[in-house]
Coordinates of C-alpha atoms (C1' of nucleotides) in Angstrom, one line a residue:
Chain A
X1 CA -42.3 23.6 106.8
X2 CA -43.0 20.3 105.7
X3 CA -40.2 18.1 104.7
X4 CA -41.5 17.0 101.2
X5 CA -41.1 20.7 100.0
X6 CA -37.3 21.2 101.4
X7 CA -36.5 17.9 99.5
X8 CA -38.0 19.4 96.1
X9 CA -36.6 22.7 96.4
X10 CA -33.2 21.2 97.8
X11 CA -33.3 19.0 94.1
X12 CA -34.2 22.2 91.8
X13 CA -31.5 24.3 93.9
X14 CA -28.6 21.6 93.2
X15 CA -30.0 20.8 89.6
X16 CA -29.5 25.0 89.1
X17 CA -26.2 25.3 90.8
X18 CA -24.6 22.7 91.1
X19 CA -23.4 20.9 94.8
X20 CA -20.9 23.0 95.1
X21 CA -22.5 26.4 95.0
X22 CA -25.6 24.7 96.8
X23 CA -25.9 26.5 100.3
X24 CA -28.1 26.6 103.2
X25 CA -28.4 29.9 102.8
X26 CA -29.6 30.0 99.3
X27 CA -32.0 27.1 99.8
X28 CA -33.8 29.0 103.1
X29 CA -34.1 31.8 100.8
X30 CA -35.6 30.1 98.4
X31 CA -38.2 28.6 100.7
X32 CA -38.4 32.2 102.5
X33 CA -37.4 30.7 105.8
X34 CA -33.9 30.6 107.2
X35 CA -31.2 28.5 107.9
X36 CA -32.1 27.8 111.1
X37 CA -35.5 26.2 110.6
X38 CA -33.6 23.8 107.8
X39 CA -31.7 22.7 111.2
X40 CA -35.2 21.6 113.0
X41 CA -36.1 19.5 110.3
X42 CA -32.4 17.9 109.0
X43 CA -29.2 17.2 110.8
X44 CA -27.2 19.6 108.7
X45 CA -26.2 19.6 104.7
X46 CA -25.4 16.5 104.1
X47 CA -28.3 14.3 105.6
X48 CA -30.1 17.0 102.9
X49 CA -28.0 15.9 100.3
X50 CA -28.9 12.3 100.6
X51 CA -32.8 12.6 101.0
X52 CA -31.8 14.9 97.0
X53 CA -29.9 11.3 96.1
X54 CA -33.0 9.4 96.9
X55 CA -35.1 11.5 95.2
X56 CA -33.5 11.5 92.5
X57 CA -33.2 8.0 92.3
X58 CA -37.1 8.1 92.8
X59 CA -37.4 9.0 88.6
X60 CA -35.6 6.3 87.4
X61 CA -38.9 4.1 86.9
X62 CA -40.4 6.6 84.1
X63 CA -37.2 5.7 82.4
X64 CA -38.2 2.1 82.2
X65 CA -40.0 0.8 79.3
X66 CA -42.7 -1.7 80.2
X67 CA -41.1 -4.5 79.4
X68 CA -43.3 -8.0 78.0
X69 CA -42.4 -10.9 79.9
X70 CA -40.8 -12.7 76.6
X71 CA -37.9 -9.8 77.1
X72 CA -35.0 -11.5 77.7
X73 CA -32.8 -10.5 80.7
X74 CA -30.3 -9.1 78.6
X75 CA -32.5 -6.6 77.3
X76 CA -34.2 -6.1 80.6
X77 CA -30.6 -4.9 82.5
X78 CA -29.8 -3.0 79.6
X79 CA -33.0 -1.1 80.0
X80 CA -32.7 -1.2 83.7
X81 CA -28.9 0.5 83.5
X82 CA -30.1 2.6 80.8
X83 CA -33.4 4.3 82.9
X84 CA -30.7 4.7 85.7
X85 CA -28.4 6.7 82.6
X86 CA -31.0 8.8 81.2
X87 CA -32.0 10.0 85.0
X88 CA -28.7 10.4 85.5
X89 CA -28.6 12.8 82.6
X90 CA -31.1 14.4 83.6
X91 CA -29.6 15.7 87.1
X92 CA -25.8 15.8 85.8
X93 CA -25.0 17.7 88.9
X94 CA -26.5 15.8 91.2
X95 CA -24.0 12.5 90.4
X96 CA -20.9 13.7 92.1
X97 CA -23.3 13.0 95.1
X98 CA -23.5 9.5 94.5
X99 CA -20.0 9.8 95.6
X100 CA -18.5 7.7 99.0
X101 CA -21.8 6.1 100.0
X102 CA -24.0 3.2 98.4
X103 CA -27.3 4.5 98.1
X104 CA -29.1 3.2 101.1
X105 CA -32.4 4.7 100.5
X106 CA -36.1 3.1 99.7
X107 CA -35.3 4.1 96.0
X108 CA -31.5 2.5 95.7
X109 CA -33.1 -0.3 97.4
X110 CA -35.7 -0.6 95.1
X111 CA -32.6 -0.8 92.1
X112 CA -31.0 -2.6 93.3
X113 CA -34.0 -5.2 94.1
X114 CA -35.6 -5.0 90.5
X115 CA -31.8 -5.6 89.1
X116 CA -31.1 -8.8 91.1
X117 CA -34.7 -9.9 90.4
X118 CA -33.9 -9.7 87.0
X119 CA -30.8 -11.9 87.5
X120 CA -32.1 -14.2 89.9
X121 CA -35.4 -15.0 87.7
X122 CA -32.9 -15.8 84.7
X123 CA -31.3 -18.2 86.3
X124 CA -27.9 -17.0 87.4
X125 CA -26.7 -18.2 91.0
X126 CA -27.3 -15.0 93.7
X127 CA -23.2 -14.9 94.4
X128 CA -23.3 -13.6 90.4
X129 CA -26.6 -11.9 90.5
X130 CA -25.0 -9.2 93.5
X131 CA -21.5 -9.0 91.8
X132 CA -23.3 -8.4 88.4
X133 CA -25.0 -5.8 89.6
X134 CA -22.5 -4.2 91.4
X135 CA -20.6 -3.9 88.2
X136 CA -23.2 -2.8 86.0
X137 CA -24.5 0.3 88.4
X138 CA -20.6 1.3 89.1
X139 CA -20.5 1.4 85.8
X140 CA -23.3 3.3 85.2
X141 CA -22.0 5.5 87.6
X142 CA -18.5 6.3 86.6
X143 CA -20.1 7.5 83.3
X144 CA -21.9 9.4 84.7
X145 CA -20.0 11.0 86.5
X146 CA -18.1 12.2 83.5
X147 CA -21.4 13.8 82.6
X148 CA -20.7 17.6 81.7
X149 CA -21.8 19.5 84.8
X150 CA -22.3 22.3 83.2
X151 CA -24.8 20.9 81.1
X152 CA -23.1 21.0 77.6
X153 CA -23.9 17.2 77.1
X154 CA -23.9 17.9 73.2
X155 CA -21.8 16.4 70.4
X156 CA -19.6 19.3 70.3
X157 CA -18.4 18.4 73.6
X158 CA -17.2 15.1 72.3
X159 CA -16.0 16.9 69.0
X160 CA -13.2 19.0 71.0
X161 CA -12.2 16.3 73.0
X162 CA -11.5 14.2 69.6
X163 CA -9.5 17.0 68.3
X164 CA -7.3 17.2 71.4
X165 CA -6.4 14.1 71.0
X166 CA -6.4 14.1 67.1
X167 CA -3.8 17.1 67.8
X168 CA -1.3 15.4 70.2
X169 CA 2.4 14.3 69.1
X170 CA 1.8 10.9 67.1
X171 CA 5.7 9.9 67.8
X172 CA 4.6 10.2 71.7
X173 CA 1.0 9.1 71.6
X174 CA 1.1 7.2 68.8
X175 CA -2.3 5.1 69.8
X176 CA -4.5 8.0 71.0
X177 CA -4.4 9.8 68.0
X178 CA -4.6 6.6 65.4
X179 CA -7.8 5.9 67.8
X180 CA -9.0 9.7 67.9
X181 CA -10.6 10.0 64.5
X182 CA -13.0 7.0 65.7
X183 CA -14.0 8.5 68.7
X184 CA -18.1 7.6 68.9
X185 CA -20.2 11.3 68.4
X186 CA -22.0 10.4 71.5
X187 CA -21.6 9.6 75.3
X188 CA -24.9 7.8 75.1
X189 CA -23.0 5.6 71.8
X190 CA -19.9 4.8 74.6
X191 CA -22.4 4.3 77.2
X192 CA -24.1 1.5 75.3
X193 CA -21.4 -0.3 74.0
X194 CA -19.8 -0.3 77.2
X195 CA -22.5 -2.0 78.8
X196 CA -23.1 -4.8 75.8
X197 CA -19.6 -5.6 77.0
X198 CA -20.4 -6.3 80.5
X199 CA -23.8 -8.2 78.9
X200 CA -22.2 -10.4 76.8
X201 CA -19.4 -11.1 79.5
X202 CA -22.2 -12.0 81.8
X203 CA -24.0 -14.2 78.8
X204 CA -20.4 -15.9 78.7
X205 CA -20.8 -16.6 82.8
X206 CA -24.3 -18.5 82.3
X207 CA -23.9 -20.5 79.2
X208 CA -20.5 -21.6 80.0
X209 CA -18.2 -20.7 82.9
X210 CA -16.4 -24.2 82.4
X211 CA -12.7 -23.7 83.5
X212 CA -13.9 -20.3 84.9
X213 CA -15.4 -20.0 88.8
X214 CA -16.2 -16.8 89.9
X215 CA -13.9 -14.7 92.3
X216 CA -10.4 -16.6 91.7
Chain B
X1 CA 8.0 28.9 95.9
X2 CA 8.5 26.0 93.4
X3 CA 5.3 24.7 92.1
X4 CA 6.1 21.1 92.6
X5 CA 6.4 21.8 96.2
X6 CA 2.7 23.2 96.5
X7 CA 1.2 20.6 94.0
X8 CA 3.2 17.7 96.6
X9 CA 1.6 19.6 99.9
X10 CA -1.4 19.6 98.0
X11 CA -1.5 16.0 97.8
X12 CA -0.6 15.5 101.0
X13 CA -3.5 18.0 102.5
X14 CA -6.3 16.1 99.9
X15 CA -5.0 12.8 101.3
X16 CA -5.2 13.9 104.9
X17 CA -8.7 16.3 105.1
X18 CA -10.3 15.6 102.6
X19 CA -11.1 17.6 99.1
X20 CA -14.2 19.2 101.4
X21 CA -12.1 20.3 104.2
X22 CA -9.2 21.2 101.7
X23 CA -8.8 25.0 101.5
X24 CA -6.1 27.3 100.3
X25 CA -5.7 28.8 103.9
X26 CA -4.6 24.7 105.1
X27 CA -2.3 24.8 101.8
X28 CA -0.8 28.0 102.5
X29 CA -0.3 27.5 106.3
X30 CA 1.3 24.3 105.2
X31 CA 3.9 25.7 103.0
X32 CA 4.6 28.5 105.7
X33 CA 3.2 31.0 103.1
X34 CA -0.1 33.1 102.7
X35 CA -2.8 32.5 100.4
X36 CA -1.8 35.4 98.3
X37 CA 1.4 33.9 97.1
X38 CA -0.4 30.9 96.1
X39 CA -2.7 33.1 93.4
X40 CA 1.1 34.1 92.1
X41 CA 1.6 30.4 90.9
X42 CA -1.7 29.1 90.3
X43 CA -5.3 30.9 88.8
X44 CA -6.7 29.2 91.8
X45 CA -8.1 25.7 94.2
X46 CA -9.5 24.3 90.9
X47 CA -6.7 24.6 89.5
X48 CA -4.6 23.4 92.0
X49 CA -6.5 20.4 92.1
X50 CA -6.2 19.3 88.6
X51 CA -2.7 19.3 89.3
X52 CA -3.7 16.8 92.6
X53 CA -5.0 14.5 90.3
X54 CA -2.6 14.3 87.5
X55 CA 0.3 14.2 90.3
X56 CA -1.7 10.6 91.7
X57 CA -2.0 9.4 87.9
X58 CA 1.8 9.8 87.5
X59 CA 1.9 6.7 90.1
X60 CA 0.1 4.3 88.3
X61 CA 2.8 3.0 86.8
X62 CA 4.4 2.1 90.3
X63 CA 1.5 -0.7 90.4
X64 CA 2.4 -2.5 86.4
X65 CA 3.6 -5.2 87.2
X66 CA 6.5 -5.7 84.5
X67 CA 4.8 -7.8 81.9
X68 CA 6.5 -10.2 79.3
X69 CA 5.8 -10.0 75.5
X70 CA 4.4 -13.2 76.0
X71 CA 1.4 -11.8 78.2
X72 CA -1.7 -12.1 76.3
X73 CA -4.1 -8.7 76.0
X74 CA -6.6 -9.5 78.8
X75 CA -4.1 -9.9 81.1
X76 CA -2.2 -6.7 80.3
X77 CA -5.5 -4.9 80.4
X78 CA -6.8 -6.3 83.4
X79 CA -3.2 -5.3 85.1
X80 CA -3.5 -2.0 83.8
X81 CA -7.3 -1.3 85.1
X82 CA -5.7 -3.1 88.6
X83 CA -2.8 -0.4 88.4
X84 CA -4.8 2.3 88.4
X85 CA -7.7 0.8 90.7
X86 CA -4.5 0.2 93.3
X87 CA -3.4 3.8 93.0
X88 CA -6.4 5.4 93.8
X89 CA -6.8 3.5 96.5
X90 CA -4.2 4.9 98.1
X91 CA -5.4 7.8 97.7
X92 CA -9.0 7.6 98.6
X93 CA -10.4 10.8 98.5
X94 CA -8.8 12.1 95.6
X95 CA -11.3 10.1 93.6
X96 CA -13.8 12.7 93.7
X97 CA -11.5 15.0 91.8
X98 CA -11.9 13.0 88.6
X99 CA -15.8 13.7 88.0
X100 CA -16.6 16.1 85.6
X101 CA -13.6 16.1 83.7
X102 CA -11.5 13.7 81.7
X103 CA -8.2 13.6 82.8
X104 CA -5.7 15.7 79.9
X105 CA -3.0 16.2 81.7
X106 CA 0.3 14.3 80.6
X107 CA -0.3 11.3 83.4
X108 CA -3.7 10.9 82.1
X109 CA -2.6 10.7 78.4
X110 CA -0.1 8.3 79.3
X111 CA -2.4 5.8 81.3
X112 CA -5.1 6.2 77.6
X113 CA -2.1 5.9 75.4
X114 CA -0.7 2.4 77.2
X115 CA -4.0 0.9 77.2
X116 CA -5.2 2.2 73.3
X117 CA -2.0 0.7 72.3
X118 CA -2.9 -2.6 74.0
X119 CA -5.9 -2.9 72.5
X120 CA -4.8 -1.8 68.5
X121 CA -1.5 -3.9 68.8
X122 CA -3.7 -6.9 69.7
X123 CA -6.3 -6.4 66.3
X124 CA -8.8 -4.4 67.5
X125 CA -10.3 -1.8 65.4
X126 CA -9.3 1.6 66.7
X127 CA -13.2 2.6 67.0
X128 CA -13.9 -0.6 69.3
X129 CA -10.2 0.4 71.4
X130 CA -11.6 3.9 71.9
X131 CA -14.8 3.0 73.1
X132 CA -13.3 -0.3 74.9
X133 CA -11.0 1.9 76.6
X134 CA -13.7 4.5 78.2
X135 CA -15.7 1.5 79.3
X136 CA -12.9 0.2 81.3
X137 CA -11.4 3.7 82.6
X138 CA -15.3 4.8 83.6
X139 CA -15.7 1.3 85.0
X140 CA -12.9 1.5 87.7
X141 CA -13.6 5.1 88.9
X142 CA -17.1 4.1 88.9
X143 CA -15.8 1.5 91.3
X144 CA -13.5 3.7 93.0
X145 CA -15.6 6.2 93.8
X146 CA -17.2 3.9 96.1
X147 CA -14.1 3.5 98.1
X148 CA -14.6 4.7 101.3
X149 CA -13.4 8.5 102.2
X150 CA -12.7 7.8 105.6
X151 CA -9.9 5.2 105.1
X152 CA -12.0 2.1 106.0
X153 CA -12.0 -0.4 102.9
X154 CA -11.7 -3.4 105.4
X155 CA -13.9 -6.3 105.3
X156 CA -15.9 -5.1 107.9
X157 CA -17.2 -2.4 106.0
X158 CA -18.7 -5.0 103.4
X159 CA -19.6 -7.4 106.5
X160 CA -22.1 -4.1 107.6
X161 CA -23.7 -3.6 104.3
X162 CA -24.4 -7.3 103.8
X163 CA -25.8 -7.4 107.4
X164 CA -27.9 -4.2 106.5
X165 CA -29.1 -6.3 103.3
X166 CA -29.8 -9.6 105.0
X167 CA -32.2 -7.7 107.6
X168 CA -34.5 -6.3 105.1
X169 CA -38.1 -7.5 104.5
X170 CA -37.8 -10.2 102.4
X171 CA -41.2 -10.3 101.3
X172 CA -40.6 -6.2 100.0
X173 CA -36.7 -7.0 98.9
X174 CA -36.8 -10.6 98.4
X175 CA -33.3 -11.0 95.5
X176 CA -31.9 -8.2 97.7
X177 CA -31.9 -10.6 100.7
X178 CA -31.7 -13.7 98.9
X179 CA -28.5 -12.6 97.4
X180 CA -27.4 -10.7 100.4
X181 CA -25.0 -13.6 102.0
X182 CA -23.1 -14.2 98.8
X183 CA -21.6 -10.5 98.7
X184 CA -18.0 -10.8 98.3
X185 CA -15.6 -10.0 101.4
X186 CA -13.5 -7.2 99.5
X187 CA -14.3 -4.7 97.0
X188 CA -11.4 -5.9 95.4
X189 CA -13.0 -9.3 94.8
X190 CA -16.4 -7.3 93.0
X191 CA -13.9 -5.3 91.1
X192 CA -12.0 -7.6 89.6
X193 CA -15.4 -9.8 89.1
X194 CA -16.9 -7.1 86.8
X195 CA -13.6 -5.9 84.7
X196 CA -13.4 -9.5 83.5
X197 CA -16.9 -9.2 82.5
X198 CA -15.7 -6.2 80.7
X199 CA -12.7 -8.4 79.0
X200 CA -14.8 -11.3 78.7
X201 CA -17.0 -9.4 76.3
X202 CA -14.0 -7.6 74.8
X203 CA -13.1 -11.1 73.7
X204 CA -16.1 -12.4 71.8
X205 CA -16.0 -8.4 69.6
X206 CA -12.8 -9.6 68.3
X207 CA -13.1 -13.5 67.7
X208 CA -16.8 -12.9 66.7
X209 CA -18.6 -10.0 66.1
X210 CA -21.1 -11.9 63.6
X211 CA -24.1 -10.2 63.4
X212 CA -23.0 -7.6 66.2
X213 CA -22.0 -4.6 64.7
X214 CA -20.3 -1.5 66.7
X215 CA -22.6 1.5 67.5
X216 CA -25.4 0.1 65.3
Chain C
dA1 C1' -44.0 25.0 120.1
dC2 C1' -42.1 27.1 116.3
dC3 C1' -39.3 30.5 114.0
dT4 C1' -35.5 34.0 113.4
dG5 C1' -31.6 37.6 113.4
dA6 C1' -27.3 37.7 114.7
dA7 C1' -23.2 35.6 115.9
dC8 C1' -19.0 32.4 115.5
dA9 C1' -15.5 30.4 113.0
dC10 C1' -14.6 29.5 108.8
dC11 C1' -14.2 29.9 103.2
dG12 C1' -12.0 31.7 98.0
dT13 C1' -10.2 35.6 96.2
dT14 C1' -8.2 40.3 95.8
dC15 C1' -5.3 44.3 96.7
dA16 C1' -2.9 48.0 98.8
dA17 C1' 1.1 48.1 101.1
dG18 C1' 5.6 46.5 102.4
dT19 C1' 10.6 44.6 101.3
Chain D
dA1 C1' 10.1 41.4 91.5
dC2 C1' 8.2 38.9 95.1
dC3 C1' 5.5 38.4 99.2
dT4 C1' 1.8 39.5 102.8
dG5 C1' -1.9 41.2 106.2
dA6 C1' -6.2 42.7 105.9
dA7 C1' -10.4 43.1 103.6
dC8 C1' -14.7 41.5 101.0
dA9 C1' -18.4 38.7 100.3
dC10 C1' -19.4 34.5 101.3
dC11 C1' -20.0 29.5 104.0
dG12 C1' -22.2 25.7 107.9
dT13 C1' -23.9 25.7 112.2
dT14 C1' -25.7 27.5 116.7
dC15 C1' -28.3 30.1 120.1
dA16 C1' -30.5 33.7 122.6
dA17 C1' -34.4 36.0 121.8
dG18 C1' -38.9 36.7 119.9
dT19 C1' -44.0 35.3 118.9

DNA sequence: ACCTGAACACCGTTCAAGT
DNA sequence: ACCTGAACACCGTTCAAGT
């Protein structure tokens, strides 16, 4: 049994059924063993869970676009937050386990490391280069996790949600629905503008944080 | 059996066990009932837990500070993103309740509403307050999802994941360790380091957007 | 050594039966 | 009308017993 071929068939299992309906049970059956050889090999479900994180996390270089060295670092964290997005998007119900831990593993490392490098290379002082990215893969993250886990990632997911809103009380909510009609068609539109935000307020840090020090 | 006393105990189990260890047997036991009478009240745990989490919204406005018309728009933004970043810190692991769905229950539309309204009453464009305000609401449950379930958001907790960082292999994760000392002490400090990022870029869409259009 | 069926103490949900 | 004990079909985890 070895431990490669749990890990894969632990990732397809959640990717099917979600974390919540993912059991031990189901997964031995799937690998025509049972439970208890899972518990020779792994401490229990969760330690499982992680090694699924890791993998996971293990895709998000195919995402990334080989990038010339004339990029600028803008567009090299946008690319880097975006590979981590589209990964994301492929494993919508494997997010919620990013949940309560900081990913740990050689692939989170290796994130986090290429982010930083990124940072560090173009200049900005380390103390910004780990809050930065901090910011940008929480970000990443919380958007993520508002990823439909039930795998209707379509427009028509965003459609309903407009006309909700476009269908509230104007006297009681009078911004939400003046706002509603202008709702972007896509996550992957809110994604991106999102993080141009936290770009150009970065941009703003190393060009000219005069009158502004970071943390108080 | 009124249903604001199950939705309260509700809170109270989450806060205490968990969402994981939460189950309607704890609730019911609780409440000096049976399981049974809780299906009378409520479809079922799902949706007694989408009442858990609009209950927690309804005390973000406990943490606004009262603010004066003279209070420019970052500030009432950043105060509302630290209102609701407060709140679920008290209540940790409720956190994990808001993935997969955007909150629609009245709390929820309050907590959009306030912030839209900041936004349009200040000259934004309703399709950049829309988009401005998922950035910032996915931002700080991004960043609160990373609070720690088990209660510890002390120092120390950052102190172990810097340590962790620091004794890597510098020649595999060089920015990771170089950047490793200059980790903030608190979360708090990271979070409030990347929402002005957020504003900070919030502010150059409205003074200049020149040649930066929205979505394309 | 490595694996397994069966067990234990739990779940969410339902329903016949009580008052 | 409102409530409940017991049942059903599941869990995660463990362990005596098999090969």
């Amino acid at each position: 049994m070895p431990v490669d071929r749990v890990i894969d068939a632990a990732v397809e299992l959640v990717d099917e059924v979600g974390p919540a309906e993912f059991s031990m049970r189901l997964l031995a059956k799937r690998l025509r063993s049972s439970t208890a050889t899972l518990y020779r090999h792994f401490a229990g479900k969760d330690e499982i869970l992680v090694h699924v994180v890791d993998h996971v996390l293990g895709e998000v270089p195919r995402h990334l676009p080989d990038m010339a060295d004339t990029s600028t670092w803008q567009e090299r964290l946008v690319a880097s937050a975006e590979a981590l997005f589209r990964t994301l998007k492929e494993h919508p119900k494997v997010v919620s386990l990013f949940d309560n831990h900081v990913p740990l593993g050689p692939r989170g490392l290796a994130g986090r490391e290429a982010a930083i490098g990124i940072l560090l290379s173009s200049g900005f002082p380390p103390e910004v280069a780990a809050s930065a990215y901090t910011a940008v893969a929480h970000y990443v993250i919380g958007f993520a996790s508002q990823l439909r886990a039930d795998g209707t990632t379509g427009p028509e997911e965003n459609q309903d949600i407009r006309e909700f809103y476009r269908s509230l009380d104007p006297a009681r909510y009078p911004a939400t629905v003046t706002s509603a009609p202008f709702l972007p068609n896509s996550l992957d539109d809110e994604f991106r503008f999102g993080l141009q935000l936290i770009v150009d307020g970065l941009a703003k840090q190393l060009t000219g944080p005069a009158g502004r020090t970071h943390h108080r």
